[in-house]
């Protein structure tokens, strides 16, 4: 009888160990916390130091696909910027069929004295994410988020309407840059098809980015629209008037150093590093798309983008 009891207890213990072992094998390994750091720089003078700003703990707001980082005293300005960008995104989608996608902006207040002392802004954003341990061990990290674009604004600015330069950045430059992000996402999707940036086609991409800024300012800020258009015309005229023949070859003179922004860092180029000939290329590329739209209608641009995003670059 005693031996039968020992055998029964032994069987029960073995069963418990088997069940416990089976349960342990079914448990999912603990997720791993990973911190992703993305950075970007806006440089206007390469001879001076950059001011580094960590946005990780700054307040931000989201409006649809738009994210705006700001200081607490800029809350009203941040809401105006988010509304302005969202309206621009909707206009571009409606008229051109282009989804500009998720985009971030960081409002950086600077006094005139501080802006004169530094050469630009370097911002850092750290994001902590949870990912399955097996993917972490296999280095299968998620795609890096694009860093927000820094926009230097006058110290104490509380309304978008009060500063022409800030309105130019929001209504013209940000839609322009967002289109480059949209092209980069399309290229990433087509890597297996051999898609990639072609320096000779820079005029098409930057020209369409300029056209997007053109239609957004034309709709929402005529003063900025007039300023930008006159500026581009002046840049082209200054280059062409020095030439014997008034021609500009976008495929050769506006060749790019176009970057394929898959990595976790990006930068905005210093204006001082851009030649007069390259600056003129933006105006010529814009003129190309303006002529297309005037002669054939914007429907042609819409069809061009749809075919390009499906068939390759």
Short mmCIF file of C-alpha atoms in Angstrom, two decimals:
data_model
loop_
_atom_site.label_atom_id
_atom_site.label_comp_id
_atom_site.label_asym_id
_atom_site.label_seq_id
_atom_site.Cartn_x
_atom_site.Cartn_y
_atom_site.Cartn_z
CA UNK A 1 0.00 0.00 0.00
CA UNK A 2 2.80 2.38 0.98
CA UNK A 3 4.69 1.64 -2.24
CA UNK A 4 1.52 2.33 -4.24
CA UNK A 5 1.18 5.70 -2.49
CA UNK A 6 4.78 6.60 -3.30
CA UNK A 7 4.22 5.60 -6.93
CA UNK A 8 1.02 7.71 -7.06
CA UNK A 9 2.78 10.74 -5.55
CA UNK A 10 5.64 10.29 -7.98
CA UNK A 11 3.24 10.21 -10.91
CA UNK A 12 1.50 13.38 -9.65
CA UNK A 13 4.82 15.20 -9.23
CA UNK A 14 5.89 14.15 -12.74
CA UNK A 15 2.57 15.35 -14.14
CA UNK A 16 2.95 18.70 -12.38
CA UNK A 17 6.47 19.10 -13.78
CA UNK A 18 5.30 18.24 -17.29
CA UNK A 19 2.36 20.67 -17.12
CA UNK A 20 4.55 23.39 -15.61
CA UNK A 21 7.19 22.80 -18.26
CA UNK A 22 4.56 22.89 -20.98
CA UNK A 23 3.10 26.12 -19.68
CA UNK A 24 6.54 27.70 -19.51
CA UNK A 25 7.28 26.79 -23.12
CA UNK A 26 4.01 28.41 -24.22
CA UNK A 27 4.76 31.72 -22.50
CA UNK A 28 5.72 34.53 -24.87
CA UNK A 29 9.20 35.96 -24.23
CA UNK A 30 9.14 39.35 -22.57
CA UNK A 31 9.10 42.35 -24.91
CA UNK A 32 12.24 44.46 -25.12
CA UNK A 33 12.22 48.21 -24.55
CA UNK A 34 14.10 50.00 -27.32
CA UNK A 35 14.90 53.69 -27.48
CA UNK A 36 15.03 55.15 -30.99
CA UNK A 37 16.75 58.49 -31.37
CA UNK A 38 16.09 60.62 -34.45
CA UNK A 39 17.86 63.89 -35.16
CA UNK A 40 17.77 66.65 -37.73
CA UNK A 41 19.54 69.95 -38.27
CA UNK A 42 18.64 73.25 -39.85
CA UNK A 43 21.82 75.13 -40.74
CA UNK A 44 22.13 78.71 -41.94
CA UNK A 45 25.82 79.41 -41.17
CA UNK A 46 28.29 76.52 -41.16
CA UNK A 47 31.00 78.62 -39.51
CA UNK A 48 29.06 78.91 -36.24
CA UNK A 49 28.03 76.31 -33.64
CA UNK A 50 24.62 74.66 -33.67
CA UNK A 51 22.17 74.94 -30.81
CA UNK A 52 21.07 71.48 -29.69
CA UNK A 53 17.50 71.07 -28.46
CA UNK A 54 16.03 67.86 -27.03
CA UNK A 55 12.33 67.64 -27.91
CA UNK A 56 11.74 64.41 -25.99
CA UNK A 57 10.02 66.16 -23.09
CA UNK A 58 8.47 69.11 -24.91
CA UNK A 59 4.70 69.31 -25.30
CA UNK A 60 3.28 68.47 -28.71
CA UNK A 61 -0.08 68.28 -30.40
CA UNK A 62 -1.37 66.18 -33.24
CA UNK A 63 -3.87 67.23 -35.87
CA UNK A 64 -4.51 64.35 -38.24
CA UNK A 65 -1.11 63.48 -39.73
CA UNK A 66 0.52 66.66 -38.41
CA UNK A 67 2.59 66.79 -35.21
CA UNK A 68 3.78 70.12 -33.80
CA UNK A 69 6.32 70.41 -30.95
CA UNK A 70 6.26 73.70 -29.06
CA UNK A 71 7.10 75.52 -25.84
CA UNK A 72 4.23 75.97 -23.35
CA UNK A 73 3.86 79.68 -24.16
CA UNK A 74 3.50 78.84 -27.89
CA UNK A 75 0.31 76.80 -27.56
CA UNK A 76 -1.83 79.23 -29.59
CA UNK A 77 0.82 79.42 -32.32
CA UNK A 78 1.13 75.62 -32.37
CA UNK A 79 -2.62 75.22 -32.94
CA UNK A 80 -2.52 77.75 -35.79
CA UNK A 81 0.44 75.96 -37.39
CA UNK A 82 -1.26 72.57 -37.10
CA UNK A 83 -4.46 73.93 -38.65
CA UNK A 84 -2.53 75.63 -41.47
CA UNK A 85 -0.57 72.48 -42.34
CA UNK A 86 -3.65 70.26 -42.19
CA UNK A 87 -5.49 72.61 -44.56
CA UNK A 88 -2.52 72.56 -46.92
CA UNK A 89 -2.33 68.75 -46.85
CA UNK A 90 -6.03 68.51 -47.68
CA UNK A 91 -5.67 70.96 -50.58
CA UNK A 92 -2.77 69.01 -52.10
CA UNK A 93 -4.66 65.71 -51.79
CA UNK A 94 -7.79 67.20 -53.36
CA UNK A 95 -6.14 68.97 -56.27
CA UNK A 96 -3.15 66.74 -57.06
CA UNK A 97 -4.06 63.39 -55.52
CA UNK A 98 -0.84 63.43 -53.49
CA UNK A 99 -0.97 62.24 -49.88
CA UNK A 100 1.82 64.13 -48.15
CA UNK A 101 1.51 61.83 -45.14
CA UNK A 102 2.74 62.08 -41.56
CA UNK A 103 4.88 65.14 -40.90
CA UNK A 104 6.33 66.86 -37.85
CA UNK A 105 7.36 70.44 -37.13
CA UNK A 106 9.27 71.81 -34.14
CA UNK A 107 8.75 75.49 -33.33
CA UNK A 108 12.03 76.87 -31.95
CA UNK A 109 11.81 80.41 -30.46
CA UNK A 110 14.98 82.46 -30.97
CA UNK A 111 15.80 86.08 -30.25
CA UNK A 112 17.55 88.09 -32.97
CA UNK A 113 20.74 88.14 -30.90
CA UNK A 114 20.73 84.37 -30.37
CA UNK A 115 20.01 83.70 -34.02
CA UNK A 116 23.03 85.84 -34.95
CA UNK A 117 25.29 83.92 -32.56
CA UNK A 118 24.47 80.38 -33.70
CA UNK A 119 24.78 78.70 -37.06
CA UNK A 120 21.65 76.61 -36.86
CA UNK A 121 19.54 74.22 -34.81
CA UNK A 122 20.17 70.56 -34.06
CA UNK A 123 17.17 68.80 -32.57
CA UNK A 124 16.93 65.38 -30.94
CA UNK A 125 13.83 63.28 -30.32
CA UNK A 126 13.97 60.03 -28.33
CA UNK A 127 11.11 57.54 -28.55
CA UNK A 128 10.82 54.41 -26.41
CA UNK A 129 9.01 51.48 -28.01
CA UNK A 130 8.18 47.90 -27.04
CA UNK A 131 9.17 45.16 -29.46
CA UNK A 132 9.12 41.33 -29.28
CA UNK A 133 12.36 39.90 -27.91
CA UNK A 134 12.83 37.54 -30.86
CA UNK A 135 12.75 40.46 -33.31
CA UNK A 136 15.16 42.41 -31.12
CA UNK A 137 17.61 39.48 -31.09
CA UNK A 138 17.33 39.22 -34.88
CA UNK A 139 17.87 42.99 -35.31
CA UNK A 140 14.44 43.33 -36.95
CA UNK A 141 13.89 46.91 -35.82
CA UNK A 142 10.81 48.87 -36.91
CA UNK A 143 11.20 51.66 -39.50
CA UNK A 144 12.61 54.83 -38.02
CA UNK A 145 10.20 57.73 -37.66
CA UNK A 146 11.14 60.83 -39.63
CA UNK A 147 12.43 63.64 -37.41
CA UNK A 148 10.36 66.82 -37.19
CA UNK A 149 11.53 69.86 -39.13
CA UNK A 150 12.84 72.69 -36.96
CA UNK A 151 11.30 76.08 -37.70
CA UNK A 152 13.00 79.04 -36.03
CA UNK A 153 10.42 81.62 -34.98
CA UNK A 154 10.85 85.06 -33.35
CA UNK A 155 10.92 85.02 -29.56
CA UNK A 156 7.48 85.89 -28.21
CA UNK A 157 5.61 85.12 -31.44
CA UNK A 158 2.09 83.99 -30.53
CA UNK A 159 0.27 84.20 -33.87
CA UNK A 160 1.16 82.91 -37.32
CA UNK A 161 -0.28 86.04 -38.91
CA UNK A 162 2.25 88.27 -37.17
CA UNK A 163 5.40 87.10 -39.00
CA UNK A 164 5.84 86.80 -42.77
CA UNK A 165 8.96 84.62 -42.59
CA UNK A 166 7.27 82.06 -40.33
CA UNK A 167 4.25 81.96 -42.63
CA UNK A 168 6.60 81.32 -45.55
CA UNK A 169 8.13 78.37 -43.70
CA UNK A 170 4.75 76.88 -42.80
CA UNK A 171 2.78 77.48 -46.01
CA UNK A 172 5.60 77.04 -48.56
CA UNK A 173 8.66 75.24 -47.20
CA UNK A 174 6.91 72.57 -45.11
CA UNK A 175 4.62 71.30 -47.92
CA UNK A 176 7.72 71.30 -50.16
CA UNK A 177 9.67 69.15 -47.69
CA UNK A 178 6.71 66.88 -47.01
CA UNK A 179 6.56 66.00 -50.70
CA UNK A 180 10.19 64.82 -50.53
CA UNK A 181 9.11 62.54 -47.66
CA UNK A 182 6.26 61.21 -49.81
CA UNK A 183 8.71 60.42 -52.63
CA UNK A 184 11.08 58.72 -50.16
CA UNK A 185 8.25 56.50 -48.89
CA UNK A 186 7.35 55.53 -52.46
CA UNK A 187 11.00 54.68 -53.16
CA UNK A 188 11.22 52.54 -50.04
CA UNK A 189 8.17 50.57 -51.16
CA UNK A 190 9.78 49.97 -54.54
CA UNK A 191 13.26 48.89 -53.42
CA UNK A 192 12.61 45.32 -54.54
CA UNK A 193 11.67 46.66 -57.98
CA UNK A 194 14.94 48.51 -58.37
CA UNK A 195 13.50 51.96 -57.79
CA UNK A 196 15.94 54.62 -56.72
CA UNK A 197 16.70 58.34 -56.96
CA UNK A 198 18.15 59.60 -60.23
CA UNK A 199 20.18 62.85 -59.99
CA UNK A 200 19.05 63.86 -63.49
CA UNK A 201 15.41 63.79 -62.40
CA UNK A 202 15.88 66.22 -59.55
CA UNK A 203 14.11 68.92 -61.52
CA UNK A 204 10.94 66.83 -61.65
CA UNK A 205 10.87 66.17 -57.91
CA UNK A 206 11.97 69.60 -56.66
CA UNK A 207 9.84 71.30 -59.29
CA UNK A 208 6.74 69.45 -58.14
CA UNK A 209 7.65 70.21 -54.50
CA UNK A 210 7.87 73.89 -55.47
CA UNK A 211 4.53 73.66 -57.27
CA UNK A 212 2.95 72.24 -54.12
CA UNK A 213 4.26 75.18 -52.07
CA UNK A 214 3.03 77.46 -54.84
CA UNK A 215 -0.59 76.27 -54.77
CA UNK A 216 -0.76 76.18 -50.95
CA UNK A 217 0.43 79.79 -50.57
CA UNK A 218 -1.72 80.91 -53.49
CA UNK A 219 -4.76 79.58 -51.66
CA UNK A 220 -3.99 80.48 -48.04
CA UNK A 221 -1.44 83.34 -48.02
CA UNK A 222 -1.29 85.57 -51.13
CA UNK A 223 1.40 87.78 -49.56
CA UNK A 224 3.79 84.86 -49.10
CA UNK A 225 2.84 83.54 -52.55
CA UNK A 226 3.78 86.85 -54.18
CA UNK A 227 7.05 87.06 -52.25
CA UNK A 228 8.12 83.50 -53.11
CA UNK A 229 7.19 83.76 -56.78
CA UNK A 230 9.03 87.06 -57.23
CA UNK A 231 12.03 85.61 -55.41
CA UNK A 232 12.23 82.59 -57.71
CA UNK A 233 11.84 84.80 -60.80
CA UNK A 234 14.63 87.07 -59.59
CA UNK A 235 16.99 84.13 -58.94
CA UNK A 236 16.45 82.81 -62.47
CA UNK A 237 16.88 86.23 -64.09
CA UNK A 238 20.12 86.94 -62.22
CA UNK A 239 21.66 83.77 -63.65
CA UNK A 240 20.30 83.95 -67.19
CA UNK A 241 21.16 87.60 -67.76
CA UNK A 242 24.86 86.74 -67.36
CA UNK A 243 24.69 84.21 -70.17
CA UNK A 244 25.01 84.62 -73.89
CA UNK A 245 22.08 82.24 -74.42
CA UNK A 246 19.12 82.39 -72.04
CA UNK A 247 18.80 78.65 -71.50
CA UNK A 248 18.95 76.45 -68.41
CA UNK A 249 19.28 72.66 -68.60
CA UNK A 250 17.55 71.10 -65.59
CA UNK A 251 19.00 67.64 -66.29
CA UNK A 252 22.60 68.93 -66.12
CA UNK A 253 22.65 72.15 -64.09
CA UNK A 254 20.18 71.03 -61.43
CA UNK A 255 21.57 67.57 -60.90
CA UNK A 256 21.16 66.42 -57.43
CA UNK A 257 22.77 65.37 -54.47
CA UNK A 258 19.28 64.00 -53.69
CA UNK A 259 19.41 61.97 -50.50
CA UNK A 260 17.45 58.76 -49.91
CA UNK A 261 16.37 59.39 -46.31
CA UNK A 262 16.03 55.90 -44.86
CA UNK A 263 18.35 56.60 -41.94
CA UNK A 264 17.63 58.24 -38.63
CA UNK A 265 19.25 61.57 -39.34
CA UNK A 266 18.46 64.32 -41.80
CA UNK A 267 19.48 67.89 -42.37
CA UNK A 268 18.45 71.03 -44.14
CA UNK A 269 21.14 72.50 -46.31
CA UNK A 270 22.81 75.78 -45.49
CA UNK A 271 21.76 78.54 -47.91
CA UNK A 272 25.41 79.63 -48.11
CA UNK A 273 26.38 76.26 -49.64
CA UNK A 274 23.94 76.63 -52.55
CA UNK A 275 25.24 78.35 -55.67
CA UNK A 276 23.28 80.95 -57.60
CA UNK A 277 22.96 78.47 -60.47
CA UNK A 278 21.44 75.85 -58.18
CA UNK A 279 19.03 78.33 -56.63
CA UNK A 280 17.90 79.27 -60.14
CA UNK A 281 17.11 75.60 -60.72
CA UNK A 282 14.25 75.73 -58.23
CA UNK A 283 12.64 78.56 -60.18
CA UNK A 284 13.16 76.86 -63.56
CA UNK A 285 11.76 73.59 -62.22
CA UNK A 286 8.72 75.43 -60.85
CA UNK A 287 8.23 77.17 -64.21
CA UNK A 288 8.21 73.76 -65.92
CA UNK A 289 5.29 72.51 -63.80
CA UNK A 290 3.45 75.84 -64.01
CA UNK A 291 3.59 75.57 -67.79
CA UNK A 292 2.31 71.98 -67.67
CA UNK A 293 -0.61 73.00 -65.45
CA UNK A 294 -1.49 76.05 -67.56
CA UNK A 295 -1.41 74.17 -70.87
CA UNK A 296 -2.90 70.83 -69.84
CA UNK A 297 -4.52 71.32 -66.44
CA UNK A 298 -3.62 69.94 -63.04
CA UNK A 299 -5.25 66.63 -63.92
CA UNK A 300 -2.07 65.79 -65.85
CA UNK A 301 0.00 66.27 -62.69
CA UNK A 302 -2.39 64.07 -60.74
CA UNK A 303 -2.16 61.32 -63.35
CA UNK A 304 1.64 61.69 -63.51
CA UNK A 305 1.98 61.15 -59.75
CA UNK A 306 -0.39 58.17 -59.71
CA UNK A 307 1.51 56.42 -62.48
CA UNK A 308 4.89 57.28 -61.02
CA UNK A 309 4.06 56.01 -57.54
CA UNK A 310 2.82 52.70 -58.99
CA UNK A 311 5.25 52.02 -61.86
CA UNK A 312 8.52 53.37 -60.52
CA UNK A 313 10.89 56.31 -60.48
#
